[in-house]
mmCIF file of C-alpha atoms in Angstrom:
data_model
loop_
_atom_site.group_PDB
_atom_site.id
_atom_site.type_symbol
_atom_site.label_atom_id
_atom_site.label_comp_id
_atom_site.label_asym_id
_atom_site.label_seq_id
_atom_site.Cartn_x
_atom_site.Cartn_y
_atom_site.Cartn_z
ATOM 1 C CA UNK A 102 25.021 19.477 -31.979
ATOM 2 C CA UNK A 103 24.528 18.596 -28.327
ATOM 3 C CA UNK A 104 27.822 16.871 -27.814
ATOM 4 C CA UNK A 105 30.137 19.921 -29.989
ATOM 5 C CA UNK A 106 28.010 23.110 -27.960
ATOM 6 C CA UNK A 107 29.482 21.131 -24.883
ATOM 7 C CA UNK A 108 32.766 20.721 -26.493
ATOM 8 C CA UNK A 109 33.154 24.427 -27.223
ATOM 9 C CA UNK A 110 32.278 25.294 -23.816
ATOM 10 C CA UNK A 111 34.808 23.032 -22.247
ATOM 11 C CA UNK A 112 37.715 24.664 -24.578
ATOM 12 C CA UNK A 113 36.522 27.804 -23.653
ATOM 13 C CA UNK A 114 36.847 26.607 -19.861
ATOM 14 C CA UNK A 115 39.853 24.679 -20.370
ATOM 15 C CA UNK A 116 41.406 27.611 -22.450
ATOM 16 C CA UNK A 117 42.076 30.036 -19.716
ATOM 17 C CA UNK A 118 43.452 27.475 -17.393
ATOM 18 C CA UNK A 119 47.561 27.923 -17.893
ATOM 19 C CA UNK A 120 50.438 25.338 -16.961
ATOM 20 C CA UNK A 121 52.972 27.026 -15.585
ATOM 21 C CA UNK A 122 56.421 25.332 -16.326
ATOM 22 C CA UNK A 123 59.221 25.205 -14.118
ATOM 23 C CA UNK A 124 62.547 25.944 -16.788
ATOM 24 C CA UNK A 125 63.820 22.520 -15.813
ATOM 25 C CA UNK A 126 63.978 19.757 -18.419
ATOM 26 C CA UNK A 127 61.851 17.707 -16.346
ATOM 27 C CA UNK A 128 58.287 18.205 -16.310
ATOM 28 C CA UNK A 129 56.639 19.997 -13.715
ATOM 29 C CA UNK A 130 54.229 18.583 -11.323
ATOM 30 C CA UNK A 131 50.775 18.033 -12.383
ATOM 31 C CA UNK A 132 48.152 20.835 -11.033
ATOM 32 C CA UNK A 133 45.063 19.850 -10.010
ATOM 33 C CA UNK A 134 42.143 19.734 -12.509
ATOM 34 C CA UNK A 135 39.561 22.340 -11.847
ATOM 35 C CA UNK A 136 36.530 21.153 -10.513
ATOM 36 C CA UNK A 137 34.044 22.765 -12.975
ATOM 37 C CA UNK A 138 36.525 22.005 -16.027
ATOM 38 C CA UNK A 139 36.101 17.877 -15.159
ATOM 39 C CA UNK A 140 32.231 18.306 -14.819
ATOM 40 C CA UNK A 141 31.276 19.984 -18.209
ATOM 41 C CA UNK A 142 33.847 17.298 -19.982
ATOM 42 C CA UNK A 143 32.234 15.071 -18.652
ATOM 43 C CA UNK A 144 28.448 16.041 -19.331
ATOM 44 C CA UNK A 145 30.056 16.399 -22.950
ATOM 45 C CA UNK A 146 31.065 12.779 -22.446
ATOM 46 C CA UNK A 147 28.004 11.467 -21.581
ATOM 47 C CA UNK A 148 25.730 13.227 -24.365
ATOM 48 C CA UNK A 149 28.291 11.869 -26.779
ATOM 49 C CA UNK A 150 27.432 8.232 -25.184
ATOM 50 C CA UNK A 151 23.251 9.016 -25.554
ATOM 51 C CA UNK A 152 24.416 9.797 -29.291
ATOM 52 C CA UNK A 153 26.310 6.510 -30.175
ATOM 53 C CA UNK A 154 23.786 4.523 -28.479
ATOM 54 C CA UNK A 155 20.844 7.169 -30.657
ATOM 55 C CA UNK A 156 22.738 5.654 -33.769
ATOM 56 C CA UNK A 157 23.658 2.049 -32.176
ATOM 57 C CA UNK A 158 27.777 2.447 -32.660
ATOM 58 C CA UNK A 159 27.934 -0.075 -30.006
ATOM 59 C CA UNK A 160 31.993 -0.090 -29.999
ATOM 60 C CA UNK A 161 32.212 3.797 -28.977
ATOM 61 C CA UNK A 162 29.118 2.711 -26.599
ATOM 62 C CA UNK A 163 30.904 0.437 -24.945
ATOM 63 C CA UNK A 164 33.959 2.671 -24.627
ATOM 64 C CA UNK A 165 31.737 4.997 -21.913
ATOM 65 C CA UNK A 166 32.162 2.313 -19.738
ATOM 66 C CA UNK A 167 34.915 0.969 -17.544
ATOM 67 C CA UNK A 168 35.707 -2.394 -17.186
ATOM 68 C CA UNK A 169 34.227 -4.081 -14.479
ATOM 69 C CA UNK A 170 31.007 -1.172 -14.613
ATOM 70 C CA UNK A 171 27.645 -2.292 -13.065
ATOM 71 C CA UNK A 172 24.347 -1.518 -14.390
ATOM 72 C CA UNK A 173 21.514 -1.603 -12.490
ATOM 73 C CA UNK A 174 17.669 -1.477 -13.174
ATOM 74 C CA UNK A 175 16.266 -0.826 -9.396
ATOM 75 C CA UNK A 176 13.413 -2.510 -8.599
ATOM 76 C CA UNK A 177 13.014 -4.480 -11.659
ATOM 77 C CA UNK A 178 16.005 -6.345 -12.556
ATOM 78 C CA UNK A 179 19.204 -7.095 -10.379
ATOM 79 C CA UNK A 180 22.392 -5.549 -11.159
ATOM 80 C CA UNK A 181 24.041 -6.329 -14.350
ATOM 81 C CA UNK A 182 27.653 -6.647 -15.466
ATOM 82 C CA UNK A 183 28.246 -4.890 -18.814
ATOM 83 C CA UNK A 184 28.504 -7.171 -21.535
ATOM 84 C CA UNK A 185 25.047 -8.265 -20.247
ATOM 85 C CA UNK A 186 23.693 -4.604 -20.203
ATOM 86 C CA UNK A 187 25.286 -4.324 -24.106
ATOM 87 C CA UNK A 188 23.266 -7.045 -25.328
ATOM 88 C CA UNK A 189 20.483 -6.075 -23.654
ATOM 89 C CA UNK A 190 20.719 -2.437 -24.933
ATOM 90 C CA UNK A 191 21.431 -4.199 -29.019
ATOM 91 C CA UNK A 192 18.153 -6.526 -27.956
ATOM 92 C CA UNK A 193 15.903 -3.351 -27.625
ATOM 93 C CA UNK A 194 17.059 -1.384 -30.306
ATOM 94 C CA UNK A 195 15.892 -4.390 -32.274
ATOM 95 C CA UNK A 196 12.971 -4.828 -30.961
ATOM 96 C CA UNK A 197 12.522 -0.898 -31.249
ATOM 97 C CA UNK A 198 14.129 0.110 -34.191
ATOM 98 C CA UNK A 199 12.754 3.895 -33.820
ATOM 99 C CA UNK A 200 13.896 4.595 -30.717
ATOM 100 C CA UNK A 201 16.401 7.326 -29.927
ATOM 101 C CA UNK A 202 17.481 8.866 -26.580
ATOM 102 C CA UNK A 203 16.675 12.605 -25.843
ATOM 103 C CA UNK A 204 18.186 14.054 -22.857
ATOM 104 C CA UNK A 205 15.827 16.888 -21.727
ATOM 105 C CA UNK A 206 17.770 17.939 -18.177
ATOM 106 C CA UNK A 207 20.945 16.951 -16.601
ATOM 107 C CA UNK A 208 21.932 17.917 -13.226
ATOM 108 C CA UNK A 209 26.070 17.302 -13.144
ATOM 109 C CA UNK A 210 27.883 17.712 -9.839
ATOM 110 C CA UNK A 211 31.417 16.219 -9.435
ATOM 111 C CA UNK A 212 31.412 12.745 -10.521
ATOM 112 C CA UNK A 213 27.978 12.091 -11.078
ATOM 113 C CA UNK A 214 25.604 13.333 -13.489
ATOM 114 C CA UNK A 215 21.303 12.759 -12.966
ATOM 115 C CA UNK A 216 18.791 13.373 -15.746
ATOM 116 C CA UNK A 217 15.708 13.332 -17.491
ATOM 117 C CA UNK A 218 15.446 11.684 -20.408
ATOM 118 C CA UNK A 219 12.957 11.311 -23.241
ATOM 119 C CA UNK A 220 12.748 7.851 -25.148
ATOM 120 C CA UNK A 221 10.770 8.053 -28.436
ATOM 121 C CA UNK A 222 9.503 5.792 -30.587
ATOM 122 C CA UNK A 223 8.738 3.206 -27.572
ATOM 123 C CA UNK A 224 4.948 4.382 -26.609
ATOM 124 C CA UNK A 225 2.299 2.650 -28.454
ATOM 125 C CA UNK A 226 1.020 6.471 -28.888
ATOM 126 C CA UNK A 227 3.644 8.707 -30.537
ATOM 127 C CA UNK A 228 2.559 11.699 -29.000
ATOM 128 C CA UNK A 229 3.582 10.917 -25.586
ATOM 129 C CA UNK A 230 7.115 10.003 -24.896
ATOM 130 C CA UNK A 231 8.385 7.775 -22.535
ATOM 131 C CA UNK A 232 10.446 9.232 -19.568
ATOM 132 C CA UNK A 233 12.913 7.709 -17.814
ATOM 133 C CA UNK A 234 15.615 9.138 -15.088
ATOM 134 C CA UNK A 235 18.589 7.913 -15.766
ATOM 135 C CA UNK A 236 21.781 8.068 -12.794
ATOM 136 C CA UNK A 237 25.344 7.902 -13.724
ATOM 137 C CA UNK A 238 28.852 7.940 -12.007
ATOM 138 C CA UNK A 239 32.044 8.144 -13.341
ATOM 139 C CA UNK A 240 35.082 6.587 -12.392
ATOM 140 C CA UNK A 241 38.550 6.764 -13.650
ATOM 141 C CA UNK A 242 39.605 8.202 -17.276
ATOM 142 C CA UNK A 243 35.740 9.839 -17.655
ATOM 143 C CA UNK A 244 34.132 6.545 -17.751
ATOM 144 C CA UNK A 245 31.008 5.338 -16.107
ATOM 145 C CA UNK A 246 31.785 2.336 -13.118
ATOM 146 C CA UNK A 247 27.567 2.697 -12.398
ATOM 147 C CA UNK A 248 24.604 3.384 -14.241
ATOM 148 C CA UNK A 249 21.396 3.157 -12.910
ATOM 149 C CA UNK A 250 17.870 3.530 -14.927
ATOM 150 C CA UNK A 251 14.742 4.350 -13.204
ATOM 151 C CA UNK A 252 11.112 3.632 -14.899
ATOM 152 C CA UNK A 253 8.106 2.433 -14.758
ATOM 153 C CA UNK A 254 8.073 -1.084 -17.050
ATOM 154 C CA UNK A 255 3.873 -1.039 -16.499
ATOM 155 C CA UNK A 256 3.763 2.946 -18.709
ATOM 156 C CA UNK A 257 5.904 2.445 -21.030
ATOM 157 C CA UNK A 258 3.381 1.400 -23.862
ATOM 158 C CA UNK A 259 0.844 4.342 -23.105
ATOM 159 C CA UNK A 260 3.516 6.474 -22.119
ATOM 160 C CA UNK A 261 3.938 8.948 -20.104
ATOM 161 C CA UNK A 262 3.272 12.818 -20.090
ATOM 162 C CA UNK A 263 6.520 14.976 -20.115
ATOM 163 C CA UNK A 264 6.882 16.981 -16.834
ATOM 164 C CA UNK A 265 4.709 20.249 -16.832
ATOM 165 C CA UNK A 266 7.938 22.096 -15.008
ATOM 166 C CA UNK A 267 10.012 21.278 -17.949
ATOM 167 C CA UNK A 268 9.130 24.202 -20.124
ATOM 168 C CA UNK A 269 12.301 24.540 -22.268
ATOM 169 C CA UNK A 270 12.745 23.594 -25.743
ATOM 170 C CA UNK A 271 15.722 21.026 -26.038
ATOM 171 C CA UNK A 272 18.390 20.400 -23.543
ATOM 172 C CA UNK A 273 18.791 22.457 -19.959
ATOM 173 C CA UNK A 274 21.923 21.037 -18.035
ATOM 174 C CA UNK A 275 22.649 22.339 -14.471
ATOM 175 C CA UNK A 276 26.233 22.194 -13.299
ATOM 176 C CA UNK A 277 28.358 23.486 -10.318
ATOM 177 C CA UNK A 278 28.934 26.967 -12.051
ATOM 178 C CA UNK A 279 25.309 27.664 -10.738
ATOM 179 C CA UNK A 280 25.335 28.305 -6.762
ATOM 180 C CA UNK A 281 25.316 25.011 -4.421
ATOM 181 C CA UNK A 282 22.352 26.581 -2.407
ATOM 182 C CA UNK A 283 22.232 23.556 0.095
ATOM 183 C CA UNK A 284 19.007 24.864 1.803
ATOM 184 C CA UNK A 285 17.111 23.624 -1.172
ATOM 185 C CA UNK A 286 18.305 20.381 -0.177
ATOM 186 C CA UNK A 287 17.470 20.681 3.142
ATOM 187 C CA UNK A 288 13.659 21.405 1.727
ATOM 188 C CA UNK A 289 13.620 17.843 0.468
ATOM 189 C CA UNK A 290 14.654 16.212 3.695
ATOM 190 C CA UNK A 291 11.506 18.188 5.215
ATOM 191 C CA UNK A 292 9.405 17.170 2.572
ATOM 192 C CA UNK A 293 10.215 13.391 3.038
ATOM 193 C CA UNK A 294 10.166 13.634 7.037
ATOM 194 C CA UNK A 295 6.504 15.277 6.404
ATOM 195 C CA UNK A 296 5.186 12.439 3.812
ATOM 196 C CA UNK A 297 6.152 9.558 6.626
ATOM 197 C CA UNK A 298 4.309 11.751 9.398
ATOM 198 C CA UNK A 299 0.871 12.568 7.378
ATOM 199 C CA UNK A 300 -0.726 9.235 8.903
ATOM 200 C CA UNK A 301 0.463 9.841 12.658
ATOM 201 C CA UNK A 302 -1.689 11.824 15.320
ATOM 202 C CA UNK A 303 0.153 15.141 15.009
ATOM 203 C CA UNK A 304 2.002 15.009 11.759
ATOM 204 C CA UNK A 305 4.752 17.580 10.584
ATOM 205 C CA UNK A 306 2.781 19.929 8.203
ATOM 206 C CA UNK A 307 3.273 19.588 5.179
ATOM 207 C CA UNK A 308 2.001 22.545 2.952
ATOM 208 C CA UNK A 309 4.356 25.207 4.221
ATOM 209 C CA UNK A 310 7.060 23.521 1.997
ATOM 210 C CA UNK A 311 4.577 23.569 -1.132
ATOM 211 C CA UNK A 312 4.285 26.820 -3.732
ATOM 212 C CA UNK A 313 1.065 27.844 -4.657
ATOM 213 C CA UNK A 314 2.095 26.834 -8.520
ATOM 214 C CA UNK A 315 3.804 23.270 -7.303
ATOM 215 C CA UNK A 316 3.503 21.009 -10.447
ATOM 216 C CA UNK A 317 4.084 17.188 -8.768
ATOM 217 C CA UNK A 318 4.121 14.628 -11.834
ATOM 218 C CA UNK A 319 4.443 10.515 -11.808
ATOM 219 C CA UNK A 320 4.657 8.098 -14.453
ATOM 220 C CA UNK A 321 1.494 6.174 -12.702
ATOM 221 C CA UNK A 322 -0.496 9.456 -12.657
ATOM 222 C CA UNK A 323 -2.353 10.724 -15.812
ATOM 223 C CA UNK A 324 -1.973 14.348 -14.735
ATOM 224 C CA UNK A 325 0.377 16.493 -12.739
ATOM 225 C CA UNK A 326 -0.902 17.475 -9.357
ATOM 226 C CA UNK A 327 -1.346 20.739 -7.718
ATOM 227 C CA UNK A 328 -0.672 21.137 -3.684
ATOM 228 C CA UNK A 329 -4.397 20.822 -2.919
ATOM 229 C CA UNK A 330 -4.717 17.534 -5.165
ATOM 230 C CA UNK A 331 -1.354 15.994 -3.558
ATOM 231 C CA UNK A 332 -3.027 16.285 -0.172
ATOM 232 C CA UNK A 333 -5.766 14.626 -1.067
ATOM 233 C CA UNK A 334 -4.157 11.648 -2.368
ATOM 234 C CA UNK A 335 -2.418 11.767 0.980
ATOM 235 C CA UNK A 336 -5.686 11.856 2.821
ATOM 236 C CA UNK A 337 -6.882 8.840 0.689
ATOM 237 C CA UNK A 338 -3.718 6.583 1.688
ATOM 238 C CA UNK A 339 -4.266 7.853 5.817
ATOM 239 C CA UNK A 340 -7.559 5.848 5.568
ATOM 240 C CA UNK A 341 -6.305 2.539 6.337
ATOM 241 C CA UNK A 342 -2.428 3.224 6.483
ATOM 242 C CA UNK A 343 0.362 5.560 6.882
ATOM 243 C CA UNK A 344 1.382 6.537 3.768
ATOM 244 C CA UNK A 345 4.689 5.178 2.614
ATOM 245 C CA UNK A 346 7.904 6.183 3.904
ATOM 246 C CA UNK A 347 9.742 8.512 1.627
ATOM 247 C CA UNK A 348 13.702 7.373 2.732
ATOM 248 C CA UNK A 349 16.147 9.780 0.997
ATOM 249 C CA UNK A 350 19.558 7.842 0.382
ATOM 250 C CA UNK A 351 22.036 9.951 -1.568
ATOM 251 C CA UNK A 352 21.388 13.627 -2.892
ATOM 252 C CA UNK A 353 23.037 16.079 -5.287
ATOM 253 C CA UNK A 354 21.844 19.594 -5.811
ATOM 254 C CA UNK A 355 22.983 22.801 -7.418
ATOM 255 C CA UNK A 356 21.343 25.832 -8.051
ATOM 256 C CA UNK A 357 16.971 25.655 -7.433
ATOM 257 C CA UNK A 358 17.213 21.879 -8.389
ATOM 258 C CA UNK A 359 17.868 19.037 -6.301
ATOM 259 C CA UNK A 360 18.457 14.989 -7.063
ATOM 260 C CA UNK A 361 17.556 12.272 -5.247
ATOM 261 C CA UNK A 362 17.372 8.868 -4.853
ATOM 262 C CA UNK A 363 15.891 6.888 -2.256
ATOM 263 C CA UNK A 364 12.643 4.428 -1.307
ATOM 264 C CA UNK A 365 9.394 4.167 -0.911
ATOM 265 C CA UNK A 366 8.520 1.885 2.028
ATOM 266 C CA UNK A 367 5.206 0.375 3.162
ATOM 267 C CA UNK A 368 4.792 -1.313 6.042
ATOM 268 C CA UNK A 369 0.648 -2.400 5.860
ATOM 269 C CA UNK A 370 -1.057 -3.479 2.698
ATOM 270 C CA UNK A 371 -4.545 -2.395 2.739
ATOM 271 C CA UNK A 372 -4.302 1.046 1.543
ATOM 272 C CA UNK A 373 -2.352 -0.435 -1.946
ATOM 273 C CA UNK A 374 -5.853 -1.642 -3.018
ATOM 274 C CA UNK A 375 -6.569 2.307 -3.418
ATOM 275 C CA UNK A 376 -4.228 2.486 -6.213
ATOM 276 C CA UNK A 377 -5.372 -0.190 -8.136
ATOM 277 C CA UNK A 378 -3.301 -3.078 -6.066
ATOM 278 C CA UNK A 379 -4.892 -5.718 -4.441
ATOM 279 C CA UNK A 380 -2.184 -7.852 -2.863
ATOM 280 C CA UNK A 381 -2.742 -11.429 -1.771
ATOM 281 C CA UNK A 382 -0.695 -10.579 1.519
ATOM 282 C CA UNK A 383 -3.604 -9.071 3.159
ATOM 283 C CA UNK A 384 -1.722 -8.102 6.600
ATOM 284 C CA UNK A 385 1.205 -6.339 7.654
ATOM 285 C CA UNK A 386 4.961 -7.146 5.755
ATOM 286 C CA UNK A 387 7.241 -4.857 4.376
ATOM 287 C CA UNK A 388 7.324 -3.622 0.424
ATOM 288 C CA UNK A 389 10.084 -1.500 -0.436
ATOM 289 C CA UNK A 390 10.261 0.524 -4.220
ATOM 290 C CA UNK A 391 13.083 2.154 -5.553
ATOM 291 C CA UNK A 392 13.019 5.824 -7.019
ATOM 292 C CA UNK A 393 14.727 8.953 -8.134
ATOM 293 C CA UNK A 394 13.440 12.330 -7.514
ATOM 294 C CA UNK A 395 13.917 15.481 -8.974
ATOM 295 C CA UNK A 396 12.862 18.650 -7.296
ATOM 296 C CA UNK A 397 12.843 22.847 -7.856
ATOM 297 C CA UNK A 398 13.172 24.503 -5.034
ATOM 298 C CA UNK A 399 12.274 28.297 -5.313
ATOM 299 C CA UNK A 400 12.490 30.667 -2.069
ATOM 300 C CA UNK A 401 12.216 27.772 0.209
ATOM 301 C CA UNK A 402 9.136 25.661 -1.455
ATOM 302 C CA UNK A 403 8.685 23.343 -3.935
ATOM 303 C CA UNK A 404 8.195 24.309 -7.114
ATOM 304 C CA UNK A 405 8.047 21.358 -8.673
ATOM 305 C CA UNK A 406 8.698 17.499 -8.452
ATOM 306 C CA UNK A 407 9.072 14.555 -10.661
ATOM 307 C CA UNK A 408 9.473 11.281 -8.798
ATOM 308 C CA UNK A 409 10.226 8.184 -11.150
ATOM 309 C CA UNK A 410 9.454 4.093 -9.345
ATOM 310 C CA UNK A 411 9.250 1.539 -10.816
ATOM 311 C CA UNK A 412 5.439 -0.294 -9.811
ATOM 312 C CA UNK A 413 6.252 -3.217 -11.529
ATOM 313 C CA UNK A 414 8.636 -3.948 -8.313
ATOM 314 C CA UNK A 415 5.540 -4.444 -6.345
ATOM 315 C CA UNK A 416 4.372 -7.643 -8.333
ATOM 316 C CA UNK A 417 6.764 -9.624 -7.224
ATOM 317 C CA UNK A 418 6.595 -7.948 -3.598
ATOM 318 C CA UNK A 419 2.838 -8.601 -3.397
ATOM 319 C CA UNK A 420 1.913 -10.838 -5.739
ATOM 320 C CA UNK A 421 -0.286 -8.940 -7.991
ATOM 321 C CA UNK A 422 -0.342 -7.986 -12.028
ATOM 322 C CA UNK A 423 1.090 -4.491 -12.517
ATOM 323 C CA UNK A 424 -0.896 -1.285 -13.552
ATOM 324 C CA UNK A 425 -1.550 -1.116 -17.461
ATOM 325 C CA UNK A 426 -2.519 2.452 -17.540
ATOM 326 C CA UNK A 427 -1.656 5.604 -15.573
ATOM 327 C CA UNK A 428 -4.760 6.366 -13.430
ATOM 328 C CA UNK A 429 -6.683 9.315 -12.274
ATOM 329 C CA UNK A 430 -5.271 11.296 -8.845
ATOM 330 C CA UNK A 431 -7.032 9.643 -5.877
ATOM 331 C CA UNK A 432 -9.943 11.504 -4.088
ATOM 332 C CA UNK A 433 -13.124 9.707 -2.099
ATOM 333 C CA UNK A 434 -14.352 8.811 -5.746
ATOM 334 C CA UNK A 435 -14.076 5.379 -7.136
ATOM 335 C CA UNK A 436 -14.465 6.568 -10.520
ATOM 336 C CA UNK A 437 -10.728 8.289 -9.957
ATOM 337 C CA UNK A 438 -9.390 4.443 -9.813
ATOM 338 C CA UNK A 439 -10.693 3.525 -13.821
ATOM 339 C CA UNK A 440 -7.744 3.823 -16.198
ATOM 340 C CA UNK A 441 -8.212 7.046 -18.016
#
């Protein structure tokens, strides 16, 4: 149902687009393909890709690839070439022969499409789903030359609570038709210049970018945070060490939402043992962890955030058994560290 309310839009789109022909025999020159037209065809595309992998037609799966496409796993497994990433995909439908694919948001721009999607029957508890963000880019003839899956291994049998933000029923996609405010992406780069300067002598403040109603959610945490409880986690890390680095590497945005993706970076190890990590490299080094962000931007603040990592990357990194269980926002309590 997805796939053909996309499909209708598009003809509707593509409908009122006319070829103008020259009266020659010859055919006339091609005219360039409307931005917007290209984007919602291919949002249509990749639904109808979430839907043959939903009902494991692995030849049509295959077709939303081109040959030679990578796909990549950041932070837990290198970068694989497709026929791997088919077999792996037939491995865990096997392995999970309930699971289907439920796109909850997509924000398309251009080539590239970033979402939010909802995996179900995976979680040892049915109630909660299991979340992953999920980046895409398409190359030529509509098919994807990259995909790139961000999760956290560690949740994914207690799963993990939906984002609060996300208060739709079904499917909201975001596409160019909606205004390119590029302030709101601007809000983002001050939020992650901010985060690296909370543990410094006189750091960039950081609550003038926050709403009063900010919901900030993470697969690791067992409940969404509100500004005041998101600075107190930050106050927890500036104990023993900066916080980590939040480096912002590429960005799409349209209308009040932004996408990113980018790393966390720590440079000193103590401070990991407050979130459950107790690393055998006890001194300074450098751990880096992938992640995608999503962020709502309303009137200049945040609104909300959903930042997706992958902990397990750390295990290798510091040597230590990943988290089984999301855990409790930090405060001065040690009771906040027990799994919940």
């Amino acid at each position: 149902m997805r796939t053909a309310i996309a499909i209708a839009l598009l003809t509707v789109v593509m409908g009122s687009c006319e070829r103008a022909g020259s009266g020659l025999d010859d055919e006339p020159p091609p005219i360039p393909e409307h931005r917007d037209v290209r984007v919602h065809r291919l949002v249509a595309e990749y639904l109808a890709c979430w839907d043959a992998y939903n009902v494991a037609d692995w030849e049509r799966y295959e077709r939303c690839f081109e040959v030679g496409a990578e796909v990549d796993l950041p932070g837990l497994q290198p970068t694989h070439d497709l026929a791997t990433a088919i077999s792996n995909a037939k491995r865990f439908r096997e392995t999970h022969p309930l699971a289907y694919a439920e796109p909850r948001f997509v924000l398309a721009t251009d080539d590239k499409i970033r979402s939010i999607v909802r995996l179900h029957g995976v979680a040892a508890d049915p109630t909660r789903g299991f979340y992953i963000a999920h980046d895409v880019a398409f190359g030529s003839h509509d098919r994807v030359r990259y995909d790139s899956t961000y999760f956290d291994a560690a949740m994914a049998n207690a799963g993990t609570s939906e984002p609060r933000w996300i208060d739709w029923k079904g499917l909201k996609v975001v596409v160019p038709l909606e205004p390119l405010l590029e302030d709101n992406a601007f809000v983002v780069a001050q939020l992650a210049r901010a985060w690296g300067d909370q543990g410094r002598e006189h750091p960039r403040p950081l609550r003038p970018l926050l709403a009063d109603n900010l919901v900030w959610s993470e697969a690791w945490l067992d409940r969404p945070l509100d500004p005041a409880m998101l600075q107190a986690q930050l106050q927890v890390l500036d104990t023993d060490v900066d916080p980590p680095n939040m480096n912002i590497h590429n960005v799409s945005y349209c209308g009040e939402y932004v996408g990113v993706e980018g790393t966390f970076e720590w440079w000193r190890f103590p401070a990991l043992a407050t979130i459950g990590y107790h690393p055998k490299k006890k001194e300074r080094g450098r751990a880096e962890v992938p992640f995608m962000g999503f962020f709502k931007v309303v009137n200049g603040k945040l609104t909300a955030v959903s930042l997706f990592w992958q902990s397990s990357s750390l295990t290798t990194q510091l040597e230590v058994p990943p988290l089984t269980h999301p855990i409790r926002p930090l405060s001065r309590s040690p009771s906040d560290l027990h799994p919940r």
